[in-house]
Amino acid sequence: MPKRPVNPLRLLDLPRWADQEPSWTQADPALIEAATERALARPAGGWVVVCGSREIAPTFGRTVAGREIVVWRTASGELRAGPGACPHLGAALCDAPVVGENLVCRWHGLPLGRDWGTYPVHDDGVLAWVRLDALGEPPLDAPVLGPRPPAGGVPAVATVIGRCEPRDVLANRLDPWHGSWFHPYSFAQLRVLAAPRPGAAEPEDRFLVEVGFRVAGRLGVPVKAEFSCPDPRTVTMEIVDGEGTGSVVETHATPLGPGPDGAPRTAVIEAVVAYSDRPGFGHAAKVAAVLRPLMRTAAARLWRDDIAYAERRYTLRSR
């Protein structure tokens, strides 16, 4: 087994943007659409990501599929979720205080506990999920989760909202060929080593990509990553070779409902879980509070571009 270099950074080949090898001949629209359709056909069981686990402090409100939802953590640490409007006179519960195990309405003090129309919930340690049976999907006891690194990873969650549908977010992620063209500040030397065949089934239904993550100037970290879809609203990128093997970037597309213009809105909730088996990574985990904002900023920068891609795709589809 070759010895791993002490320094993971490498000098990347950075041609001028216009001098890159065009990728449009490989980015077959039919292939991307077929991969998107296969992802959309996977079971979700009614589960949607509402927010990052750390965002519940102690309550968090969001509209999902046109329904107001509030999630909260009880005094004992249990995660709960329910309708975002008080059943008495409709007060918003997103900022209601938690008293013991109950959410207490600020208007008239109505305590709302486990016996009040709550939804099934799941906390995977990074994200908070809620099951909405009103979506009409055959229910599952728990969400379908993709790969995650071993314990000790550093998680961060960023959210961007776009004028599009979840399928447009998936299609963006299932087009890895755009990486170094559309995001030259983050990616270099991107090559798609394998793409799924038409009708591919698990475990072949995934993309394998070789790419250099830029750090500073020409310095970067070359890795190989796999893109796959565990459910119809999620794309997972897992580093499978190179520095940070086991790290994942999960892109979750949560439908919010129509915006003021009547067009759909989708929350892109991206969870990054950084991991390394290097002994020194333990020190990074100790300063996770410093790393998380940096990781969120990097994810949000990418999605400022990618949400424009998804929104453009929705605009073209809806004409």
Short mmCIF file of C-alpha atoms in Angstrom, two decimals:
data_model
loop_
_atom_site.label_atom_id
_atom_site.label_comp_id
_atom_site.label_asym_id
_atom_site.label_seq_id
_atom_site.Cartn_x
_atom_site.Cartn_y
_atom_site.Cartn_z
CA MET A 1 0.00 0.00 0.00
CA PRO A 2 1.58 3.33 -1.01
CA LYS A 3 2.45 5.67 1.82
CA ARG A 4 0.13 8.64 2.08
CA PRO A 5 1.89 12.00 1.65
CA VAL A 6 2.13 14.20 4.73
CA ASN A 7 0.83 17.23 2.84
CA PRO A 8 -2.44 16.60 0.94
CA LEU A 9 -2.12 19.79 -1.11
CA ARG A 10 -1.02 19.57 -4.74
CA LEU A 11 -0.33 22.06 -7.51
CA LEU A 12 -3.32 21.86 -9.82
CA ASP A 13 -3.22 22.43 -13.55
CA LEU A 14 -5.24 25.63 -14.00
CA PRO A 15 -5.72 26.57 -17.65
CA ARG A 16 -7.46 29.81 -18.44
CA TRP A 17 -11.22 29.43 -18.14
CA ALA A 18 -11.76 29.59 -21.91
CA ASP A 19 -8.93 27.10 -22.53
CA GLN A 20 -10.53 24.26 -20.58
CA GLU A 21 -11.62 21.20 -22.51
CA PRO A 22 -15.33 21.69 -23.27
CA SER A 23 -17.59 19.24 -21.44
CA TRP A 24 -20.80 19.78 -23.36
CA THR A 25 -20.32 16.72 -25.55
CA GLN A 26 -20.22 14.48 -22.44
CA ALA A 27 -23.07 16.27 -20.60
CA ASP A 28 -25.80 14.44 -22.51
CA PRO A 29 -29.20 16.04 -21.68
CA ALA A 30 -30.94 12.67 -22.08
CA LEU A 31 -28.53 11.01 -19.63
CA ILE A 32 -29.03 13.76 -17.03
CA GLU A 33 -32.81 13.63 -17.45
CA ALA A 34 -32.87 9.84 -17.16
CA ALA A 35 -30.78 9.94 -13.97
CA THR A 36 -33.14 12.57 -12.56
CA GLU A 37 -36.23 10.50 -13.39
CA ARG A 38 -34.74 7.41 -11.72
CA ALA A 39 -34.00 9.45 -8.61
CA LEU A 40 -37.54 10.85 -8.53
CA ALA A 41 -38.93 7.30 -8.66
CA ARG A 42 -37.18 6.24 -5.47
CA PRO A 43 -39.18 5.92 -2.23
CA ALA A 44 -39.03 8.73 0.32
CA GLY A 45 -41.74 7.54 2.67
CA GLY A 46 -43.03 11.09 3.15
CA TRP A 47 -39.82 12.23 4.86
CA VAL A 48 -38.45 15.72 4.19
CA VAL A 49 -35.54 17.63 5.69
CA VAL A 50 -36.73 20.70 7.60
CA CYS A 51 -33.46 22.15 8.88
CA GLY A 52 -30.12 21.40 10.46
CA SER A 53 -30.29 19.80 13.90
CA ARG A 54 -28.37 22.71 15.41
CA GLU A 55 -30.85 25.26 14.04
CA ILE A 56 -33.52 24.13 16.52
CA ALA A 57 -32.82 26.46 19.43
CA PRO A 58 -35.21 25.42 20.88
CA THR A 59 -37.80 25.93 18.07
CA PHE A 60 -37.67 26.31 14.29
CA GLY A 61 -40.45 27.07 11.84
CA ARG A 62 -40.67 26.45 8.11
CA THR A 63 -43.39 26.04 5.51
CA VAL A 64 -43.04 22.66 3.78
CA ALA A 65 -45.26 21.67 0.85
CA GLY A 66 -47.55 24.58 1.70
CA ARG A 67 -47.92 23.58 5.36
CA GLU A 68 -46.59 25.57 8.30
CA ILE A 69 -44.46 23.32 10.48
CA VAL A 70 -42.77 23.93 13.81
CA VAL A 71 -40.07 21.68 15.23
CA TRP A 72 -38.83 21.92 18.79
CA ARG A 73 -36.65 20.20 21.31
CA THR A 74 -38.13 19.43 24.69
CA ALA A 75 -36.35 19.97 28.00
CA SER A 76 -35.30 16.31 27.91
CA GLY A 77 -33.82 16.76 24.41
CA GLU A 78 -36.54 14.93 22.48
CA LEU A 79 -37.27 16.25 18.99
CA ARG A 80 -40.91 16.94 18.15
CA ALA A 81 -42.80 18.55 15.27
CA GLY A 82 -46.33 19.70 14.62
CA PRO A 83 -48.45 22.20 12.69
CA GLY A 84 -47.04 25.71 12.82
CA ALA A 85 -50.36 27.34 13.78
CA CYS A 86 -51.91 27.09 17.24
CA PRO A 87 -55.15 25.05 17.11
CA HIS A 88 -56.85 27.70 19.28
CA LEU A 89 -56.74 30.91 17.21
CA GLY A 90 -53.96 30.24 14.72
CA ALA A 91 -51.02 31.98 16.42
CA ALA A 92 -47.63 31.27 14.84
CA LEU A 93 -45.74 28.74 16.94
CA CYS A 94 -42.29 29.19 15.40
CA ASP A 95 -41.26 31.46 18.29
CA ALA A 96 -43.33 29.81 21.05
CA PRO A 97 -41.33 29.03 24.20
CA VAL A 98 -40.66 25.46 25.28
CA VAL A 99 -41.68 24.76 28.87
CA GLY A 100 -40.66 21.29 29.98
CA GLU A 101 -41.93 18.86 27.36
CA ASN A 102 -44.51 21.25 25.89
CA LEU A 103 -44.62 24.08 23.39
CA VAL A 104 -46.62 26.95 24.94
CA CYS A 105 -48.54 29.36 22.71
CA ARG A 106 -47.60 32.98 23.40
CA TRP A 107 -51.10 34.30 22.76
CA HIS A 108 -53.07 32.50 25.47
CA GLY A 109 -50.70 30.00 27.08
CA LEU A 110 -52.11 26.85 25.48
CA PRO A 111 -49.62 23.99 26.17
CA LEU A 112 -49.06 21.69 23.20
CA GLY A 113 -47.51 18.31 23.86
CA ARG A 114 -47.20 14.85 22.41
CA ASP A 115 -50.97 14.32 22.26
CA TRP A 116 -51.44 17.30 19.90
CA GLY A 117 -51.34 16.32 16.22
CA THR A 118 -47.56 15.87 16.14
CA TYR A 119 -45.69 14.50 13.12
CA PRO A 120 -43.18 11.63 13.09
CA VAL A 121 -39.65 13.04 13.35
CA HIS A 122 -36.09 11.80 12.90
CA ASP A 123 -32.83 13.44 14.00
CA ASP A 124 -29.87 11.87 12.20
CA GLY A 125 -27.37 13.95 14.18
CA VAL A 126 -26.93 16.51 11.41
CA LEU A 127 -30.43 17.13 10.01
CA ALA A 128 -33.97 17.19 11.37
CA TRP A 129 -36.52 15.25 9.29
CA VAL A 130 -40.32 15.33 9.46
CA ARG A 131 -42.69 12.82 7.89
CA LEU A 132 -45.65 14.44 6.15
CA ASP A 133 -48.19 11.78 5.26
CA ALA A 134 -50.19 14.47 3.43
CA LEU A 135 -47.60 14.23 0.62
CA GLY A 136 -49.35 11.00 -0.36
CA GLU A 137 -46.21 8.86 -0.39
CA PRO A 138 -46.32 5.33 1.06
CA PRO A 139 -44.97 5.95 4.59
CA LEU A 140 -41.69 4.57 5.88
CA ASP A 141 -40.71 4.30 9.54
CA ALA A 142 -37.52 6.30 8.96
CA PRO A 143 -35.95 8.32 6.14
CA VAL A 144 -33.72 6.62 3.60
CA LEU A 145 -30.22 7.83 4.46
CA GLY A 146 -27.14 7.87 2.27
CA PRO A 147 -23.56 7.16 3.36
CA ARG A 148 -22.08 9.07 6.28
CA PRO A 149 -18.52 9.08 7.65
CA PRO A 150 -17.65 7.45 10.98
CA ALA A 151 -18.12 9.34 14.22
CA GLY A 152 -15.87 12.34 14.59
CA GLY A 153 -16.82 14.21 11.42
CA VAL A 154 -17.42 17.96 11.44
CA PRO A 155 -20.91 18.86 10.12
CA ALA A 156 -22.19 22.16 8.75
CA VAL A 157 -25.54 22.99 7.17
CA ALA A 158 -26.34 25.80 4.71
CA THR A 159 -29.71 26.70 3.18
CA VAL A 160 -30.54 28.55 -0.04
CA ILE A 161 -34.08 29.07 -1.39
CA GLY A 162 -34.81 29.06 -5.11
CA ARG A 163 -37.71 29.60 -7.51
CA CYS A 164 -37.78 26.03 -8.79
CA GLU A 165 -38.88 22.51 -7.94
CA PRO A 166 -36.86 19.73 -6.25
CA ARG A 167 -36.34 17.99 -9.61
CA ASP A 168 -34.42 21.05 -10.85
CA VAL A 169 -32.08 20.85 -7.87
CA LEU A 170 -31.49 17.15 -8.52
CA ALA A 171 -30.81 17.78 -12.21
CA ASN A 172 -28.19 20.37 -11.28
CA ARG A 173 -26.36 17.93 -9.03
CA LEU A 174 -26.68 15.10 -11.57
CA ASP A 175 -24.79 17.22 -14.08
CA PRO A 176 -21.26 16.98 -12.65
CA TRP A 177 -19.76 18.15 -15.96
CA HIS A 178 -20.54 21.79 -15.19
CA GLY A 179 -18.25 21.88 -12.13
CA SER A 180 -15.02 23.48 -13.33
CA TRP A 181 -16.80 25.63 -15.94
CA PHE A 182 -19.49 27.08 -13.69
CA HIS A 183 -17.47 27.02 -10.44
CA PRO A 184 -13.85 27.67 -11.49
CA TYR A 185 -13.12 29.25 -8.11
CA SER A 186 -13.76 25.88 -6.39
CA PHE A 187 -13.03 23.08 -8.88
CA ALA A 188 -10.29 22.22 -11.36
CA GLN A 189 -9.22 19.26 -13.49
CA LEU A 190 -12.72 17.77 -13.34
CA ARG A 191 -13.28 14.53 -15.23
CA VAL A 192 -16.35 12.32 -15.11
CA LEU A 193 -14.84 8.84 -14.99
CA ALA A 194 -18.14 6.94 -15.07
CA ALA A 195 -21.79 7.82 -15.63
CA PRO A 196 -24.80 5.52 -15.15
CA ARG A 197 -26.19 3.71 -18.17
CA PRO A 198 -29.86 4.11 -19.16
CA GLY A 199 -31.96 2.01 -16.81
CA ALA A 200 -29.10 1.58 -14.33
CA ALA A 201 -30.02 0.17 -10.92
CA GLU A 202 -28.20 0.31 -7.60
CA PRO A 203 -25.30 0.12 -6.98
CA GLU A 204 -24.36 1.14 -10.55
CA ASP A 205 -26.69 4.16 -10.60
CA ARG A 206 -24.06 6.72 -9.67
CA PHE A 207 -21.48 9.07 -11.15
CA LEU A 208 -17.77 8.76 -10.42
CA VAL A 209 -15.88 12.04 -10.70
CA GLU A 210 -12.21 12.99 -10.42
CA VAL A 211 -11.74 16.60 -9.36
CA GLY A 212 -9.38 18.98 -7.63
CA PHE A 213 -10.88 21.08 -4.83
CA ARG A 214 -9.17 24.45 -4.94
CA VAL A 215 -7.81 25.80 -1.65
CA ALA A 216 -5.68 28.82 -2.56
CA GLY A 217 -4.24 29.85 -5.92
CA ARG A 218 -3.04 26.72 -7.70
CA LEU A 219 -3.03 24.69 -4.49
CA GLY A 220 -5.77 22.12 -4.18
CA VAL A 221 -6.74 18.63 -3.05
CA PRO A 222 -7.37 16.01 -5.76
CA VAL A 223 -10.04 13.42 -4.92
CA LYS A 224 -12.48 10.98 -6.45
CA ALA A 225 -16.14 11.36 -5.52
CA GLU A 226 -19.35 9.43 -6.14
CA PHE A 227 -22.74 11.07 -6.71
CA SER A 228 -25.85 9.04 -5.87
CA CYS A 229 -29.49 9.57 -4.85
CA PRO A 230 -30.76 7.70 -1.78
CA ASP A 231 -34.23 9.25 -2.15
CA PRO A 232 -36.12 11.48 -4.63
CA ARG A 233 -35.14 14.71 -2.89
CA THR A 234 -31.48 14.03 -2.09
CA VAL A 235 -28.16 13.85 -3.93
CA THR A 236 -25.14 12.66 -1.96
CA MET A 237 -21.55 13.29 -2.98
CA GLU A 238 -19.14 11.01 -1.11
CA ILE A 239 -15.37 11.25 -1.36
CA VAL A 240 -14.27 7.69 -2.09
CA ASP A 241 -10.55 8.20 -2.76
CA GLY A 242 -8.04 10.83 -1.73
CA GLU A 243 -7.83 13.19 1.19
CA GLY A 244 -11.00 13.24 3.28
CA THR A 245 -12.25 9.85 2.11
CA GLY A 246 -15.63 9.28 3.73
CA SER A 247 -16.57 12.96 3.78
CA VAL A 248 -19.98 13.71 2.27
CA VAL A 249 -21.96 16.61 0.84
CA GLU A 250 -25.69 15.95 1.01
CA THR A 251 -27.97 18.17 -1.07
CA HIS A 252 -31.59 17.99 0.11
CA ALA A 253 -34.34 19.65 -1.93
CA THR A 254 -37.32 20.45 0.29
CA PRO A 255 -40.48 21.74 -1.44
CA LEU A 256 -41.81 24.81 0.35
CA GLY A 257 -44.88 25.71 -1.70
CA PRO A 258 -45.73 28.59 -4.03
CA GLY A 259 -44.14 32.01 -3.60
CA PRO A 260 -45.91 35.38 -3.96
CA ASP A 261 -45.76 35.02 -7.75
CA GLY A 262 -47.40 31.59 -7.64
CA ALA A 263 -44.22 29.79 -8.74
CA PRO A 264 -42.82 27.00 -6.55
CA ARG A 265 -40.08 27.59 -4.02
CA THR A 266 -37.58 24.95 -2.94
CA ALA A 267 -35.19 25.04 -0.01
CA VAL A 268 -31.78 23.60 -0.85
CA ILE A 269 -30.54 22.34 2.51
CA GLU A 270 -26.95 21.24 2.09
CA ALA A 271 -25.20 19.24 4.78
CA VAL A 272 -21.42 18.95 4.62
CA VAL A 273 -19.81 16.38 6.91
CA ALA A 274 -16.02 16.70 6.73
CA TYR A 275 -13.93 13.74 7.85
CA SER A 276 -10.36 12.50 7.78
CA ASP A 277 -8.65 9.53 9.38
CA ARG A 278 -5.47 11.56 9.81
CA PRO A 279 -4.51 11.85 13.50
CA GLY A 280 -4.45 15.63 13.25
CA PHE A 281 -8.11 15.81 12.21
CA GLY A 282 -9.07 15.42 15.85
CA HIS A 283 -7.68 18.90 16.46
CA ALA A 284 -9.89 20.28 13.69
CA ALA A 285 -12.92 18.70 15.33
CA LYS A 286 -12.07 20.56 18.53
CA VAL A 287 -12.45 23.89 16.73
CA ALA A 288 -15.60 22.87 14.87
CA ALA A 289 -17.35 26.04 16.02
CA VAL A 290 -14.82 28.01 13.94
CA LEU A 291 -14.91 25.65 10.95
CA ARG A 292 -18.69 25.46 10.59
CA PRO A 293 -19.22 29.09 9.47
CA LEU A 294 -16.42 28.71 6.91
CA MET A 295 -17.97 25.50 5.59
CA ARG A 296 -21.42 27.12 5.40
CA THR A 297 -20.00 30.11 3.52
CA ALA A 298 -18.29 27.86 0.96
CA ALA A 299 -21.48 25.83 0.41
CA ALA A 300 -23.63 28.95 0.09
CA ARG A 301 -21.23 30.43 -2.49
CA LEU A 302 -21.57 27.37 -4.70
CA TRP A 303 -25.33 27.40 -4.39
CA ARG A 304 -25.62 31.04 -5.35
CA ASP A 305 -24.49 29.84 -8.78
CA ASP A 306 -26.26 26.49 -8.73
CA ILE A 307 -29.61 27.93 -7.69
CA ALA A 308 -29.45 30.14 -10.80
CA TYR A 309 -28.91 26.95 -12.84
CA ALA A 310 -31.91 25.26 -11.16
CA GLU A 311 -34.10 28.34 -11.53
CA ARG A 312 -33.21 28.66 -15.22
CA ARG A 313 -34.09 25.00 -15.73
CA TYR A 314 -37.46 25.53 -14.05
CA THR A 315 -38.16 28.62 -16.17
CA LEU A 316 -37.50 26.68 -19.38
CA ARG A 317 -39.60 23.72 -18.23
CA SER A 318 -42.57 25.87 -17.23
CA ARG A 319 -42.86 27.88 -20.46
#
